Amino acid sequence: QAYTAKIELLPKNPCTGCEDFTSTAFTPKYFHLDYTGNQFWSRQSVSAYGVGSGSARYNFFNDNIYDSQSLITDFEAVPAGYYLTFDEAYAGYSPAYGPDTLVVESSTNFGNSYTVHATLIGYGDGTGELTTAPPTILDFIPTSSQWASKIYALPVGTNKIRLSAKSGWGNNLYVDNVCIQSLPTPIANSIGIAN
């Protein structure tokens, strides 16, 4: 007798780099979703700062069951000096709803445990570090000026990133240009203007 089982193999990214969601395929190569129930992550044609042709959206606007769903990517372990950078756009719905949350996490052991880098919260009254635009009761679609950039230093050996969205039934979140990249070390500068 023979037994068969379906096994889904998720490709591991052999190198670091950026995902700008240009491809209409969702999820993009080297990314996958972790969720149950209805899927609220999707690709949209709006892009950060009006440059490019796509982004990932978490539809808090329609997620009224307060799901937590994660967009995950893995890659070869990074050395010192690597960062996670991405652009995001978010608007609340109204003070009666929310907060919506994006948790930014990394793992050095293939997802067995995670380090939280930030818990970004968007409140319905238009406050919070996730918020980039005024609240609206309309389905939020950001303009080119309604984006903010985020940067987080990654621990040596990081090999997985997880962006976990948790609904408070607010409005939409957009994420674009997710990059795992080496950046130069900042240099202190004492040059000033002399009178």
PDB file of C-alpha atoms in Angstrom:
ATOM      1  CA  GLN A   1       0.000   0.000   0.000  1.00  0.00           C
ATOM      2  CA  ALA A   2       1.123   3.514  -0.726  1.00  0.00           C
ATOM      3  CA  TYR A   3       0.234   6.697   1.097  1.00  0.00           C
ATOM      4  CA  THR A   4       0.522  10.216  -0.239  1.00  0.00           C
ATOM      5  CA  ALA A   5       0.320  13.566   1.456  1.00  0.00           C
ATOM      6  CA  LYS A   6       0.350  17.068   0.075  1.00  0.00           C
ATOM      7  CA  ILE A   7       3.354  19.062   1.296  1.00  0.00           C
ATOM      8  CA  GLU A   8       3.736  22.744   0.518  1.00  0.00           C
ATOM      9  CA  LEU A   9       7.369  23.782   0.248  1.00  0.00           C
ATOM     10  CA  LEU A  10       7.944  27.479   0.792  1.00  0.00           C
ATOM     11  CA  PRO A  11      11.034  28.739  -1.032  1.00  0.00           C
ATOM     12  CA  LYS A  12      13.689  30.300   1.157  1.00  0.00           C
ATOM     13  CA  ASN A  13      15.207  33.514  -0.115  1.00  0.00           C
ATOM     14  CA  PRO A  14      18.901  32.892  -0.790  1.00  0.00           C
ATOM     15  CA  CYS A  15      19.733  36.548  -0.256  1.00  0.00           C
ATOM     16  CA  THR A  16      18.438  39.727   1.277  1.00  0.00           C
ATOM     17  CA  GLY A  17      16.855  42.492  -0.751  1.00  0.00           C
ATOM     18  CA  CYS A  18      13.648  44.437  -1.304  1.00  0.00           C
ATOM     19  CA  GLU A  19      10.053  43.603  -2.170  1.00  0.00           C
ATOM     20  CA  ASP A  20       8.086  46.397  -3.830  1.00  0.00           C
ATOM     21  CA  PHE A  21       4.964  44.356  -4.694  1.00  0.00           C
ATOM     22  CA  THR A  22       5.288  45.205  -8.390  1.00  0.00           C
ATOM     23  CA  SER A  23       4.308  41.678  -9.408  1.00  0.00           C
ATOM     24  CA  THR A  24       0.571  41.033  -9.346  1.00  0.00           C
ATOM     25  CA  ALA A  25       1.224  37.637  -7.738  1.00  0.00           C
ATOM     26  CA  PHE A  26       0.309  37.670  -4.070  1.00  0.00           C
ATOM     27  CA  THR A  27       1.985  36.602  -1.982  1.00  0.00           C
ATOM     28  CA  PRO A  28       5.265  37.530  -3.673  1.00  0.00           C
ATOM     29  CA  LYS A  29       8.125  35.072  -4.010  1.00  0.00           C
ATOM     30  CA  TYR A  30       9.788  34.326  -0.661  1.00  0.00           C
ATOM     31  CA  PHE A  31       6.784  35.628   1.285  1.00  0.00           C
ATOM     32  CA  HIS A  32       3.870  33.742   2.794  1.00  0.00           C
ATOM     33  CA  LEU A  33       0.860  34.425   4.995  1.00  0.00           C
ATOM     34  CA  ASP A  34       0.006  32.967   8.384  1.00  0.00           C
ATOM     35  CA  TYR A  35      -3.719  33.244   9.109  1.00  0.00           C
ATOM     36  CA  THR A  36      -6.972  31.400   9.719  1.00  0.00           C
ATOM     37  CA  GLY A  37     -10.414  32.292   8.390  1.00  0.00           C
ATOM     38  CA  ASN A  38     -10.728  34.996   5.752  1.00  0.00           C
ATOM     39  CA  GLN A  39      -7.571  36.448   4.229  1.00  0.00           C
ATOM     40  CA  PHE A  40      -7.290  40.202   4.758  1.00  0.00           C
ATOM     41  CA  TRP A  41      -3.794  40.757   3.285  1.00  0.00           C
ATOM     42  CA  SER A  42      -3.833  41.494  -0.463  1.00  0.00           C
ATOM     43  CA  ARG A  43      -1.879  43.275  -3.172  1.00  0.00           C
ATOM     44  CA  GLN A  44      -3.058  46.742  -4.231  1.00  0.00           C
ATOM     45  CA  SER A  45      -1.964  49.004  -7.094  1.00  0.00           C
ATOM     46  CA  VAL A  46      -1.247  52.075  -4.919  1.00  0.00           C
ATOM     47  CA  SER A  47       2.461  52.487  -4.113  1.00  0.00           C
ATOM     48  CA  ALA A  48       4.555  54.315  -1.514  1.00  0.00           C
ATOM     49  CA  TYR A  49       5.134  57.994  -2.272  1.00  0.00           C
ATOM     50  CA  GLY A  50       3.551  57.476  -5.707  1.00  0.00           C
ATOM     51  CA  VAL A  51       6.645  55.604  -6.947  1.00  0.00           C
ATOM     52  CA  GLY A  52       6.169  52.062  -8.240  1.00  0.00           C
ATOM     53  CA  SER A  53       3.049  50.079  -8.942  1.00  0.00           C
ATOM     54  CA  GLY A  54       2.010  48.068  -5.913  1.00  0.00           C
ATOM     55  CA  SER A  55       1.836  47.508  -2.164  1.00  0.00           C
ATOM     56  CA  ALA A  56       0.424  45.045   0.348  1.00  0.00           C
ATOM     57  CA  ARG A  57      -2.769  46.050   2.144  1.00  0.00           C
ATOM     58  CA  TYR A  58      -4.235  44.790   5.372  1.00  0.00           C
ATOM     59  CA  ASN A  59      -7.966  45.383   5.226  1.00  0.00           C
ATOM     60  CA  PHE A  60      -8.787  46.400   8.807  1.00  0.00           C
ATOM     61  CA  PHE A  61     -11.789  48.174   7.243  1.00  0.00           C
ATOM     62  CA  ASN A  62     -13.567  44.837   6.636  1.00  0.00           C
ATOM     63  CA  ASP A  63     -11.964  42.690   9.353  1.00  0.00           C
ATOM     64  CA  ASN A  64     -14.595  42.982  12.047  1.00  0.00           C
ATOM     65  CA  ILE A  65     -13.607  39.774  13.844  1.00  0.00           C
ATOM     66  CA  TYR A  66     -10.329  41.215  15.166  1.00  0.00           C
ATOM     67  CA  ASP A  67      -8.063  38.760  13.367  1.00  0.00           C
ATOM     68  CA  SER A  68      -4.307  38.698  13.634  1.00  0.00           C
ATOM     69  CA  GLN A  69      -2.674  37.785  10.335  1.00  0.00           C
ATOM     70  CA  SER A  70       1.017  37.797   9.461  1.00  0.00           C
ATOM     71  CA  LEU A  71       3.021  38.539   6.329  1.00  0.00           C
ATOM     72  CA  ILE A  72       6.277  36.580   6.678  1.00  0.00           C
ATOM     73  CA  THR A  73       9.533  36.312   4.756  1.00  0.00           C
ATOM     74  CA  ASP A  74      12.688  34.319   5.442  1.00  0.00           C
ATOM     75  CA  PHE A  75      16.212  34.507   4.060  1.00  0.00           C
ATOM     76  CA  GLU A  76      19.805  33.544   4.798  1.00  0.00           C
ATOM     77  CA  ALA A  77      21.029  34.759   8.203  1.00  0.00           C
ATOM     78  CA  VAL A  78      22.302  38.341   8.104  1.00  0.00           C
ATOM     79  CA  PRO A  79      25.605  39.605   9.568  1.00  0.00           C
ATOM     80  CA  ALA A  80      25.979  42.803  11.603  1.00  0.00           C
ATOM     81  CA  GLY A  81      24.831  46.075  10.048  1.00  0.00           C
ATOM     82  CA  TYR A  82      21.570  44.868   8.497  1.00  0.00           C
ATOM     83  CA  TYR A  83      18.229  46.608   8.833  1.00  0.00           C
ATOM     84  CA  LEU A  84      14.579  46.066   8.091  1.00  0.00           C
ATOM     85  CA  THR A  85      13.108  49.069   6.289  1.00  0.00           C
ATOM     86  CA  PHE A  86       9.639  49.558   4.854  1.00  0.00           C
ATOM     87  CA  ASP A  87       7.091  52.230   4.025  1.00  0.00           C
ATOM     88  CA  GLU A  88       3.601  52.251   5.519  1.00  0.00           C
ATOM     89  CA  ALA A  89       0.386  54.241   5.244  1.00  0.00           C
ATOM     90  CA  TYR A  90      -2.586  54.114   7.606  1.00  0.00           C
ATOM     91  CA  ALA A  91      -5.648  56.125   8.557  1.00  0.00           C
ATOM     92  CA  GLY A  92      -8.083  55.448  11.380  1.00  0.00           C
ATOM     93  CA  TYR A  93     -11.830  55.174  10.889  1.00  0.00           C
ATOM     94  CA  SER A  94     -13.372  57.044  13.818  1.00  0.00           C
ATOM     95  CA  PRO A  95     -12.803  57.319  17.583  1.00  0.00           C
ATOM     96  CA  ALA A  96     -15.365  54.567  18.183  1.00  0.00           C
ATOM     97  CA  TYR A  97     -13.176  51.979  16.392  1.00  0.00           C
ATOM     98  CA  GLY A  98      -9.673  50.640  16.855  1.00  0.00           C
ATOM     99  CA  PRO A  99      -6.956  50.566  17.665  1.00  0.00           C
ATOM    100  CA  ASP A 100      -5.411  48.717  14.733  1.00  0.00           C
ATOM    101  CA  THR A 101      -1.933  47.312  15.281  1.00  0.00           C
ATOM    102  CA  LEU A 102       1.116  46.262  13.251  1.00  0.00           C
ATOM    103  CA  VAL A 103       3.714  44.260  15.189  1.00  0.00           C
ATOM    104  CA  VAL A 104       7.204  44.231  13.611  1.00  0.00           C
ATOM    105  CA  GLU A 105       9.205  41.129  14.562  1.00  0.00           C
ATOM    106  CA  SER A 106      12.366  39.257  13.626  1.00  0.00           C
ATOM    107  CA  SER A 107      13.668  35.766  14.347  1.00  0.00           C
ATOM    108  CA  THR A 108      17.163  34.276  14.459  1.00  0.00           C
ATOM    109  CA  ASN A 109      15.922  30.675  14.769  1.00  0.00           C
ATOM    110  CA  PHE A 110      13.650  30.245  11.737  1.00  0.00           C
ATOM    111  CA  GLY A 111      10.541  31.427  13.560  1.00  0.00           C
ATOM    112  CA  ASN A 112      10.757  29.296  16.705  1.00  0.00           C
ATOM    113  CA  SER A 113      10.748  32.569  18.644  1.00  0.00           C
ATOM    114  CA  TYR A 114      10.555  36.236  17.688  1.00  0.00           C
ATOM    115  CA  THR A 115      11.953  39.537  18.925  1.00  0.00           C
ATOM    116  CA  VAL A 116       9.468  42.419  18.818  1.00  0.00           C
ATOM    117  CA  HIS A 117      11.037  45.564  17.335  1.00  0.00           C
ATOM    118  CA  ALA A 118       7.904  47.703  17.426  1.00  0.00           C
ATOM    119  CA  THR A 119       4.197  47.600  18.129  1.00  0.00           C
ATOM    120  CA  LEU A 120       2.786  50.302  15.888  1.00  0.00           C
ATOM    121  CA  ILE A 121      -0.703  51.421  16.882  1.00  0.00           C
ATOM    122  CA  GLY A 122      -3.244  53.430  14.923  1.00  0.00           C
ATOM    123  CA  TYR A 123      -6.085  54.939  16.914  1.00  0.00           C
ATOM    124  CA  GLY A 124      -9.442  55.928  15.480  1.00  0.00           C
ATOM    125  CA  ASP A 125      -8.951  59.552  16.530  1.00  0.00           C
ATOM    126  CA  GLY A 126      -5.960  59.934  14.192  1.00  0.00           C
ATOM    127  CA  THR A 127      -3.171  59.444  16.740  1.00  0.00           C
ATOM    128  CA  GLY A 128      -0.574  56.699  17.116  1.00  0.00           C
ATOM    129  CA  GLU A 129       2.733  55.856  15.471  1.00  0.00           C
ATOM    130  CA  LEU A 130       1.027  53.822  12.718  1.00  0.00           C
ATOM    131  CA  THR A 131      -1.084  56.794  11.580  1.00  0.00           C
ATOM    132  CA  THR A 132       0.001  58.728   8.481  1.00  0.00           C
ATOM    133  CA  ALA A 133      -3.300  60.347   7.454  1.00  0.00           C
ATOM    134  CA  PRO A 134      -6.414  61.844   9.101  1.00  0.00           C
ATOM    135  CA  PRO A 135      -9.262  59.483  10.021  1.00  0.00           C
ATOM    136  CA  THR A 136     -11.826  58.768   7.328  1.00  0.00           C
ATOM    137  CA  ILE A 137     -15.042  56.794   7.247  1.00  0.00           C
ATOM    138  CA  LEU A 138     -14.278  56.013   3.594  1.00  0.00           C
ATOM    139  CA  ASP A 139     -12.183  53.033   2.512  1.00  0.00           C
ATOM    140  CA  PHE A 140      -8.674  54.538   3.000  1.00  0.00           C
ATOM    141  CA  ILE A 141      -6.434  54.673  -0.086  1.00  0.00           C
ATOM    142  CA  PRO A 142      -3.289  56.746   0.574  1.00  0.00           C
ATOM    143  CA  THR A 143      -2.079  59.601  -1.579  1.00  0.00           C
ATOM    144  CA  SER A 144       1.629  59.883  -2.385  1.00  0.00           C
ATOM    145  CA  SER A 145       2.156  62.198   0.605  1.00  0.00           C
ATOM    146  CA  GLN A 146       0.455  59.935   3.172  1.00  0.00           C
ATOM    147  CA  TRP A 147       3.319  57.490   3.745  1.00  0.00           C
ATOM    148  CA  ALA A 148       5.982  57.111   6.427  1.00  0.00           C
ATOM    149  CA  SER A 149       9.255  55.158   6.380  1.00  0.00           C
ATOM    150  CA  LYS A 150      10.299  52.777   9.157  1.00  0.00           C
ATOM    151  CA  ILE A 151      13.735  51.372   9.986  1.00  0.00           C
ATOM    152  CA  TYR A 152      14.779  48.721  12.523  1.00  0.00           C
ATOM    153  CA  ALA A 153      18.255  47.339  13.216  1.00  0.00           C
ATOM    154  CA  LEU A 154      18.292  43.552  12.930  1.00  0.00           C
ATOM    155  CA  PRO A 155      20.144  41.252  15.335  1.00  0.00           C
ATOM    156  CA  VAL A 156      23.052  39.287  13.866  1.00  0.00           C
ATOM    157  CA  GLY A 157      21.731  36.005  12.514  1.00  0.00           C
ATOM    158  CA  THR A 158      18.213  37.254  11.703  1.00  0.00           C
ATOM    159  CA  ASN A 159      16.663  34.891   9.163  1.00  0.00           C
ATOM    160  CA  LYS A 160      12.935  35.661   9.311  1.00  0.00           C
ATOM    161  CA  ILE A 161      10.747  38.772   9.453  1.00  0.00           C
ATOM    162  CA  ARG A 162       7.096  38.817  10.492  1.00  0.00           C
ATOM    163  CA  LEU A 163       4.682  41.744  10.079  1.00  0.00           C
ATOM    164  CA  SER A 164       1.601  40.884  12.138  1.00  0.00           C
ATOM    165  CA  ALA A 165      -1.536  42.959  11.670  1.00  0.00           C
ATOM    166  CA  LYS A 166      -4.219  42.816  14.371  1.00  0.00           C
ATOM    167  CA  SER A 167      -7.574  44.359  13.614  1.00  0.00           C
ATOM    168  CA  GLY A 168      -9.450  46.797  15.785  1.00  0.00           C
ATOM    169  CA  TRP A 169     -11.957  47.259  12.922  1.00  0.00           C
ATOM    170  CA  GLY A 170     -10.464  50.565  11.930  1.00  0.00           C
ATOM    171  CA  ASN A 171      -9.272  51.397   8.418  1.00  0.00           C
ATOM    172  CA  ASN A 172      -6.735  50.136   5.898  1.00  0.00           C
ATOM    173  CA  LEU A 173      -2.981  49.662   6.335  1.00  0.00           C
ATOM    174  CA  TYR A 174      -0.594  49.627   3.370  1.00  0.00           C
ATOM    175  CA  VAL A 175       2.988  48.306   3.412  1.00  0.00           C
ATOM    176  CA  ASP A 176       5.511  48.751   0.591  1.00  0.00           C
ATOM    177  CA  ASN A 177       9.240  48.448  -0.146  1.00  0.00           C
ATOM    178  CA  VAL A 178       9.971  45.809   2.501  1.00  0.00           C
ATOM    179  CA  CYS A 179      13.780  45.595   2.519  1.00  0.00           C
ATOM    180  CA  ILE A 180      16.348  43.599   4.455  1.00  0.00           C
ATOM    181  CA  GLN A 181      19.510  45.499   3.660  1.00  0.00           C
ATOM    182  CA  SER A 182      22.934  46.586   4.804  1.00  0.00           C
ATOM    183  CA  LEU A 183      23.181  50.272   5.600  1.00  0.00           C
ATOM    184  CA  PRO A 184      26.240  52.375   6.406  1.00  0.00           C
ATOM    185  CA  THR A 185      26.934  53.087  10.045  1.00  0.00           C
ATOM    186  CA  PRO A 186      25.963  56.668  10.961  1.00  0.00           C
ATOM    187  CA  ILE A 187      28.932  58.964  11.567  1.00  0.00           C
ATOM    188  CA  ALA A 188      28.837  61.680  14.210  1.00  0.00           C
ATOM    189  CA  ASN A 189      29.596  65.049  12.658  1.00  0.00           C
ATOM    190  CA  SER A 190      30.771  68.081  14.610  1.00  0.00           C
ATOM    191  CA  ILE A 191      30.930  70.471  11.649  1.00  0.00           C
ATOM    192  CA  GLY A 192      28.858  73.590  12.281  1.00  0.00           C
ATOM    193  CA  ILE A 193      28.340  77.048  10.948  1.00  0.00           C
ATOM    194  CA  ALA A 194      30.754  79.694  12.168  1.00  0.00           C
ATOM    195  CA  ASN A 195      29.873  83.381  12.265  1.00  0.00           C
TER     196      ASN A 195
END
